[in-house]
Amino acid sequence: MKTNITKALRLTLVCLVFFSGVYTMAVWAVAQLVPGQGKGFTIEENGKKYHVNVGQAFTQDKYFWSRPSAVDYNAAGSGGSNLGPSNPEHLAEVQARIEHFLEHNPDVTKPEIPSDLVTSSGGGLDPHISVQGAKVQAQRVAKIRGLNLESVNKLIDRHIEPPLWGIFGTKRINVLQLNLALDKIKG
Amino acid sequence: MNTEILGITLMYVLVVALAIPLGRYIGKIFNYEATWLDRLFNPLDKLFFKLGGIDPSKEMDWKQHLGALLTINLLWFVISMFVLTNMSWLPLNPDKNPSMTADLAFNTATSFVSNTNLQHYAGETGLSYFGQLTLMLWQFISAATGIAICGVVFTAMKERTSTTLGNFYSYFVRSSTRILLPIAFIGAVLLLLNGTPMTFAGKDTITTVEGVEQQVSGGPVAAFVAIKQLGTNGGGFYGANSTNPMENPNYFTNIVETVFIFLIPIAMVFALGYVLKRKKLSWMIYGVMTVGFVLLLLPTVSLEMQGNPAIADMGIQHPLGSMEGKEVRFGAAASAYWAINTTVTSNGSVNAMHDSLTPLSGAFTMLGMMVNAFYGGVGVGFLNFYVFIILAVFISGLMVGRTPEFLGKKIEAKEMKIAMIVALLHPLMILGGTALASHLYAGDPATYAGWLNNPGYHGFSEMLYEVTSSAGNNGSGFEGLGDNTPFWNILCGVIMFICRYLPIIGPVAIAGSLAAKRYVPESAGTLKTDTATFGLMTFAVIAIVAALSFFPALTLGPIAEYFSMK
């Protein structure tokens, strides 16, 4: 037992230095050589910096809305609603979101709303919406900005991120990038 | 074909294609055969042994192996307690996060040392970077503990008649440096290239397009997430685990992280075949595990892609399936696939919130943890399966009237007693723990009102899931449960502890005792264990002993919720 303790202690210290220290610093060193220097992917627009992968709240009518977030897009405290599928509170919340959406998008009928727009994401920071989620908002955005619907729809089409290598996973739209492009059109 | 289904098919094909050669490589490491990485790792291992004061050639019997394992694990627990309760003044704390309370530190220390990674805190606010890096160390070496002790059992199964089974520290160091380290490093770099942060700076503050201030947490995430996925650890850097877009930025990283969950657990099965020179036995075990996995997977994927019927009733479009708690970049199929991956192996990371899964999917994730041997955690998954094999050998031996033998060794009363204790421990802990929690809640719902985030059957599921996750050393949760209370911290801590170490001690004792017995050569009277018939038998034992004992509890939770929604 006693010999085990000294061995365990020494071996643990070696592991600490090696795995917490050397391994971490090796990955960190690689980070200094790659785009973004390990600070996550950011873009600059009009002198402002944005994290491309981290969702932002978009709630104004002139922008495409992002998904509901249980943590209000707090990127320093991610989390989901953790509400169960049969929870009346959850169902009432979804119902309220549908009504809120219809109120702000009077040209849209209920069966056109996709579920991702009225449910909150896992981490509360989802940067994407579905393609239908953008299309269903096009009319509102076009009207409020005085753009024609076709050009807004074209803008959406240009921002569709295809599945990985064309065949794996989902199609989606990065809300931040779509909205930044939208602001440019108004110019 | 649907691109979401293609995506998960790719993930499974990829992991098996990688696990077969990796299994061979792990087998060589256990056998001390030469590999092409020796030039790099021989000097490194020598350094570890020299600085650690270890003579790797000193042989140990099974009791000495367990002594070494338990001592070093106890030490890690003590170190964790110290670090977690003193983070506020220790270095690397740019966000000024506080130290943990004693009960939370007890839970967290046990959780990470036992390879569970149950988290009753959120990483962004609950840990300093120093705390994160300490926990990351356990993610490496608790996983290496599992692999090493599994190597000991493999060696015991191989030996004709022997009491010595190699050196524990040697298995341990070789598992860390030669298996975990290189793969984790590759994974970390892949994540980094896709935008996962790797920085020691504190939070980044930006102003959103709509003019609101948003703080973005950073940290040494890439290094942490790679080993978290690889070592069936599962404890996220951030509170939301791999649903957080920093921790899992796109579909490609999702493939990498998902493949990492299964990689070593599947490879261990093939390593067994290599060590024993019994490939057919490996394929039998792989077959049983895969059938179990697929039976849990298919309905879950289908249910999640169909979506929540209560929301469909509201009359909106449901093409993406159930999206509450899920991310658009992964979709319902890849989220369901991950959910089953992470629960059948004791990983416990999530890329969708399990609390918001549709009811039966929740039941399937729980079943995965209750069985805990369909691939299972690194190393320990096989140990759990080994217990089921012993039971199956004994039962089928009785059925056909032959002496129960496994790999040329007689299974007698002593081994059976140990196997039964280990097999029954799991339902005892899960059902007993849930019963205790339910009793408290039902007796005084006002006092414990903070526990449950959901009413009714689903609330019961939250408690059942938490205890199951602790007993399965899984670490995922129905996170709505208000679990940072002394009751949950201590209950889960104790269960994690018991359910980590007894299921290690039991199989090692069985394997050690069998190894010392006289070898009986195979004859016409030997029950063949590498056949489909025996596989079926093992599956039946798992279904009856493990799965059915939980059926009543599942009925009260997810199954009742399912029928209430019809």
Short mmCIF file of C-alpha atoms in Angstrom, two decimals, chain B residues 54-324:
data_model
loop_
_atom_site.label_atom_id
_atom_site.label_comp_id
_atom_site.label_asym_id
_atom_site.label_seq_id
_atom_site.Cartn_x
_atom_site.Cartn_y
_atom_site.Cartn_z
CA ILE B 54 8.14 2.27 -11.57
CA ASP B 55 9.63 -1.01 -12.65
CA PRO B 56 7.33 -2.03 -15.54
CA SER B 57 8.65 -5.58 -15.61
CA LYS B 58 7.51 -6.36 -12.05
CA GLU B 59 4.70 -8.89 -12.34
CA MET B 60 1.51 -8.51 -10.29
CA ASP B 61 -1.29 -10.89 -9.42
CA TRP B 62 -4.91 -9.77 -9.70
CA LYS B 63 -5.08 -8.47 -6.13
CA GLN B 64 -1.99 -6.35 -6.60
CA HIS B 65 -3.48 -4.95 -9.80
CA LEU B 66 -6.59 -3.88 -7.94
CA GLY B 67 -4.51 -2.45 -5.09
CA ALA B 68 -2.54 -0.28 -7.50
CA LEU B 69 -5.69 0.82 -9.33
CA LEU B 70 -7.65 1.73 -6.22
CA THR B 71 -4.75 3.57 -4.58
CA ILE B 72 -4.06 5.80 -7.56
CA ASN B 73 -7.78 6.50 -8.04
CA LEU B 74 -8.15 7.46 -4.39
CA LEU B 75 -5.26 9.87 -4.75
CA TRP B 76 -6.90 11.49 -7.78
CA PHE B 77 -10.05 11.97 -5.76
CA VAL B 78 -8.13 13.76 -3.01
CA ILE B 79 -6.37 16.03 -5.51
CA SER B 80 -9.66 16.89 -7.22
CA MET B 81 -11.30 17.78 -3.92
CA PHE B 82 -8.46 20.15 -3.15
CA VAL B 83 -8.43 21.85 -6.55
CA LEU B 84 -12.21 22.20 -6.86
CA THR B 85 -12.67 23.73 -3.42
CA ASN B 86 -9.76 26.17 -3.93
CA MET B 87 -10.15 27.38 -7.52
CA SER B 88 -10.86 30.97 -6.57
CA TRP B 89 -7.26 31.67 -5.58
CA LEU B 90 -5.48 29.12 -7.78
CA PRO B 91 -4.03 30.36 -11.10
CA LEU B 92 -5.68 30.44 -14.56
CA ASN B 93 -8.95 32.01 -13.50
CA PRO B 94 -9.45 35.00 -15.85
CA ASP B 95 -13.25 35.01 -15.43
CA LYS B 96 -12.96 35.02 -11.59
CA ASN B 97 -15.12 31.94 -11.13
CA PRO B 98 -15.70 30.81 -7.53
CA SER B 99 -14.60 27.62 -5.74
CA MET B 100 -17.06 24.77 -5.35
CA THR B 101 -19.00 23.90 -2.23
CA ALA B 102 -17.91 20.69 -0.52
CA ASP B 103 -20.87 18.56 -1.66
CA LEU B 104 -20.60 19.77 -5.26
CA ALA B 105 -16.84 19.16 -5.20
CA PHE B 106 -17.44 15.64 -3.83
CA ASN B 107 -19.86 14.94 -6.65
CA THR B 108 -17.60 16.43 -9.32
CA ALA B 109 -14.44 14.74 -8.05
CA THR B 110 -16.08 11.31 -7.91
CA SER B 111 -17.71 11.96 -11.22
CA PHE B 112 -14.49 12.69 -13.11
CA VAL B 113 -12.27 10.14 -11.38
CA SER B 114 -14.86 7.43 -12.05
CA ASN B 115 -14.98 8.33 -15.77
CA THR B 116 -18.63 9.41 -15.37
CA ASN B 117 -18.47 13.16 -15.90
CA LEU B 118 -21.85 13.87 -14.43
CA GLN B 119 -21.89 17.64 -14.07
CA HIS B 120 -23.96 19.47 -11.50
CA TYR B 121 -22.34 22.77 -12.53
CA ALA B 122 -21.96 24.67 -15.80
CA GLY B 123 -18.40 24.93 -17.08
CA GLU B 124 -18.63 28.60 -18.08
CA THR B 125 -19.31 29.80 -14.54
CA GLY B 126 -18.50 26.84 -12.29
CA LEU B 127 -14.84 26.17 -13.11
CA SER B 128 -11.61 28.08 -13.65
CA TYR B 129 -9.35 27.05 -16.54
CA PHE B 130 -7.14 25.42 -13.90
CA GLY B 131 -10.13 23.38 -12.75
CA GLN B 132 -10.94 22.48 -16.36
CA LEU B 133 -7.37 21.33 -17.03
CA THR B 134 -7.34 19.24 -13.85
CA LEU B 135 -10.57 17.55 -14.86
CA MET B 136 -9.12 17.04 -18.33
CA LEU B 137 -6.27 15.11 -16.72
CA TRP B 138 -8.81 12.70 -15.20
CA GLN B 139 -10.45 12.40 -18.61
CA PHE B 140 -7.16 10.97 -19.87
CA ILE B 141 -6.18 8.84 -16.94
CA SER B 142 -9.56 7.56 -15.78
CA ALA B 143 -10.06 6.34 -19.34
CA ALA B 144 -6.57 4.82 -19.28
CA THR B 145 -7.49 3.08 -16.02
CA GLY B 146 -10.41 1.39 -17.78
CA ILE B 147 -8.33 0.35 -20.77
CA ALA B 148 -5.48 -0.89 -18.56
CA ILE B 149 -7.66 -3.04 -16.33
CA CYS B 150 -9.40 -4.45 -19.39
CA GLY B 151 -5.93 -5.35 -20.69
CA VAL B 152 -5.30 -7.19 -17.44
CA VAL B 153 -8.52 -9.19 -17.90
CA PHE B 154 -7.57 -10.00 -21.51
CA THR B 155 -4.21 -11.28 -20.30
CA ALA B 156 -5.91 -13.35 -17.63
CA MET B 157 -8.21 -14.87 -20.25
CA LYS B 158 -5.22 -15.72 -22.43
CA GLU B 159 -3.13 -17.43 -19.79
CA ARG B 160 -3.26 -21.22 -19.59
CA THR B 161 -2.47 -21.34 -15.87
CA SER B 162 -0.89 -18.34 -14.24
CA THR B 163 -1.18 -16.17 -11.20
CA THR B 164 0.83 -13.22 -12.54
CA LEU B 165 -0.77 -10.91 -15.06
CA GLY B 166 1.75 -8.23 -16.03
CA ASN B 167 2.27 -4.84 -14.41
CA PHE B 168 -0.65 -2.46 -13.85
CA TYR B 169 1.34 0.76 -14.18
CA SER B 170 2.81 -0.45 -17.42
CA TYR B 171 -0.62 -1.16 -18.93
CA PHE B 172 -1.80 2.17 -17.62
CA VAL B 173 1.03 4.26 -19.05
CA ARG B 174 0.96 2.45 -22.38
CA SER B 175 -2.80 2.97 -22.66
CA SER B 176 -2.47 6.69 -21.99
CA THR B 177 0.48 7.47 -24.19
CA ARG B 178 0.06 5.02 -27.07
CA ILE B 179 -3.71 4.93 -27.45
CA LEU B 180 -5.38 8.01 -26.01
CA LEU B 181 -2.76 10.66 -26.58
CA PRO B 182 -2.17 10.39 -30.35
CA ILE B 183 -5.86 10.02 -31.22
CA ALA B 184 -6.92 12.86 -28.92
CA PHE B 185 -4.30 15.12 -30.46
CA ILE B 186 -5.53 14.43 -33.99
CA GLY B 187 -9.10 15.07 -32.85
CA ALA B 188 -8.17 18.33 -31.12
CA VAL B 189 -6.49 19.63 -34.27
CA LEU B 190 -9.50 18.69 -36.43
CA LEU B 191 -11.81 20.56 -34.06
CA LEU B 192 -9.48 23.53 -33.97
CA LEU B 193 -9.43 23.77 -37.76
CA ASN B 194 -13.22 23.99 -37.69
CA GLY B 195 -13.42 26.86 -35.24
CA THR B 196 -13.43 25.29 -31.77
CA PRO B 197 -11.60 27.71 -29.44
CA MET B 198 -8.19 26.98 -27.94
CA THR B 199 -7.20 30.00 -25.94
CA PHE B 200 -6.37 31.00 -22.39
CA ALA B 201 -7.98 34.43 -22.71
CA GLY B 202 -11.17 35.17 -20.78
CA LYS B 203 -14.57 36.02 -22.23
CA ASP B 204 -14.80 37.96 -25.48
CA THR B 205 -17.30 40.82 -25.50
CA ILE B 206 -18.97 41.80 -28.75
CA THR B 207 -21.95 43.91 -29.78
CA THR B 208 -24.54 42.05 -31.83
CA VAL B 209 -26.02 43.37 -35.08
CA GLU B 210 -29.08 44.45 -33.13
CA GLY B 211 -26.83 46.36 -30.74
CA VAL B 212 -26.94 44.14 -27.66
CA GLU B 213 -23.78 43.31 -25.77
CA GLN B 214 -22.94 39.59 -25.92
CA GLN B 215 -20.21 37.85 -23.95
CA VAL B 216 -18.66 34.80 -25.57
CA SER B 217 -16.84 32.24 -23.44
CA GLY B 218 -13.58 30.86 -24.80
CA GLY B 219 -11.03 28.57 -23.19
CA PRO B 220 -8.80 25.63 -24.08
CA VAL B 221 -11.82 23.87 -25.55
CA ALA B 222 -10.40 21.88 -28.49
CA ALA B 223 -7.91 19.94 -26.35
CA PHE B 224 -10.60 19.21 -23.76
CA VAL B 225 -13.38 18.13 -26.13
CA ALA B 226 -11.19 15.66 -28.04
CA ILE B 227 -10.35 13.58 -24.97
CA LYS B 228 -13.83 14.06 -23.54
CA GLN B 229 -15.26 12.27 -26.57
CA LEU B 230 -12.50 9.69 -26.94
CA GLY B 231 -12.31 8.43 -23.36
CA THR B 232 -16.09 7.91 -22.93
CA ASN B 233 -15.91 10.77 -20.46
CA GLY B 234 -18.51 13.15 -21.79
CA GLY B 235 -18.16 16.10 -19.45
CA GLY B 236 -18.51 19.23 -21.56
CA PHE B 237 -16.32 22.29 -21.38
CA TYR B 238 -19.47 24.38 -21.54
CA GLY B 239 -22.72 23.73 -19.72
CA ALA B 240 -24.55 22.81 -22.90
CA ASN B 241 -21.88 20.27 -23.89
CA SER B 242 -21.63 19.56 -27.63
CA THR B 243 -24.84 21.41 -28.45
CA ASN B 244 -22.80 24.56 -27.88
CA PRO B 245 -21.59 25.74 -31.30
CA MET B 246 -18.13 26.49 -29.92
CA GLU B 247 -17.75 22.94 -28.67
CA ASN B 248 -19.20 21.37 -31.83
CA PRO B 249 -19.25 23.93 -34.66
CA ASN B 250 -20.49 22.00 -37.71
CA TYR B 251 -21.54 18.68 -39.20
CA PHE B 252 -17.95 17.65 -39.83
CA THR B 253 -16.92 18.13 -36.20
CA ASN B 254 -20.11 16.32 -35.26
CA ILE B 255 -18.92 13.33 -37.29
CA VAL B 256 -15.50 13.45 -35.62
CA GLU B 257 -16.99 13.71 -32.14
CA THR B 258 -19.55 10.97 -32.77
CA VAL B 259 -16.94 8.60 -34.20
CA PHE B 260 -14.76 9.25 -31.15
CA ILE B 261 -17.55 8.05 -28.81
CA PHE B 262 -17.59 4.54 -30.30
CA LEU B 263 -14.01 4.23 -31.51
CA ILE B 264 -12.23 2.70 -28.52
CA PRO B 265 -15.21 0.73 -27.13
CA ILE B 266 -15.57 -1.11 -30.46
CA ALA B 267 -11.81 -1.43 -30.90
CA MET B 268 -11.53 -3.14 -27.50
CA VAL B 269 -13.72 -6.00 -28.75
CA PHE B 270 -11.39 -6.58 -31.68
CA ALA B 271 -8.36 -6.19 -29.42
CA LEU B 272 -9.71 -9.14 -27.43
CA GLY B 273 -9.76 -11.30 -30.55
CA TYR B 274 -6.19 -10.30 -31.31
CA VAL B 275 -4.88 -10.98 -27.81
CA LEU B 276 -6.62 -14.35 -27.49
CA LYS B 277 -6.10 -15.28 -31.14
CA ARG B 278 -9.84 -15.95 -31.27
CA LYS B 279 -11.29 -13.72 -33.96
CA LYS B 280 -14.58 -15.60 -34.01
CA LEU B 281 -15.17 -14.83 -30.34
CA SER B 282 -14.67 -11.14 -31.10
CA TRP B 283 -17.19 -11.25 -33.91
CA MET B 284 -19.70 -13.03 -31.68
CA ILE B 285 -19.36 -10.34 -29.02
CA TYR B 286 -19.42 -7.57 -31.61
CA GLY B 287 -22.53 -9.13 -33.10
CA VAL B 288 -24.45 -9.24 -29.82
CA MET B 289 -23.47 -5.68 -28.97
CA THR B 290 -24.41 -4.44 -32.43
CA VAL B 291 -27.82 -6.11 -32.38
CA GLY B 292 -28.53 -4.43 -29.03
CA PHE B 293 -27.32 -1.08 -30.29
CA VAL B 294 -29.34 -1.24 -33.50
CA LEU B 295 -32.50 -2.25 -31.64
CA LEU B 296 -32.20 0.90 -29.53
CA LEU B 297 -31.08 3.10 -32.42
CA LEU B 298 -33.69 2.50 -35.12
CA PRO B 299 -36.82 3.41 -33.13
CA THR B 300 -35.08 6.43 -31.61
CA VAL B 301 -34.03 7.85 -34.98
CA SER B 302 -37.49 7.20 -36.36
CA LEU B 303 -39.28 8.81 -33.39
CA GLU B 304 -37.09 11.91 -33.35
CA MET B 305 -37.48 12.40 -37.10
CA GLN B 306 -41.27 12.12 -36.75
CA GLY B 307 -41.23 14.80 -34.11
CA ASN B 308 -43.33 15.66 -31.10
CA PRO B 309 -46.98 14.76 -31.84
CA ALA B 310 -48.22 17.46 -29.46
CA ILE B 311 -46.48 20.13 -31.54
CA ALA B 312 -47.58 18.58 -34.83
CA ASP B 313 -51.16 18.92 -33.55
CA MET B 314 -50.73 22.68 -33.43
CA GLY B 315 -50.78 22.65 -37.20
CA ILE B 316 -47.27 23.76 -38.12
CA GLN B 317 -44.72 22.18 -40.44
CA HIS B 318 -42.67 19.37 -38.99
CA PRO B 319 -40.20 18.37 -41.69
CA LEU B 320 -37.15 18.46 -39.44
CA GLY B 321 -38.68 16.32 -36.71
CA SER B 322 -38.54 17.15 -33.02
CA MET B 323 -36.38 20.29 -32.76
CA GLU B 324 -36.78 21.31 -29.11
#
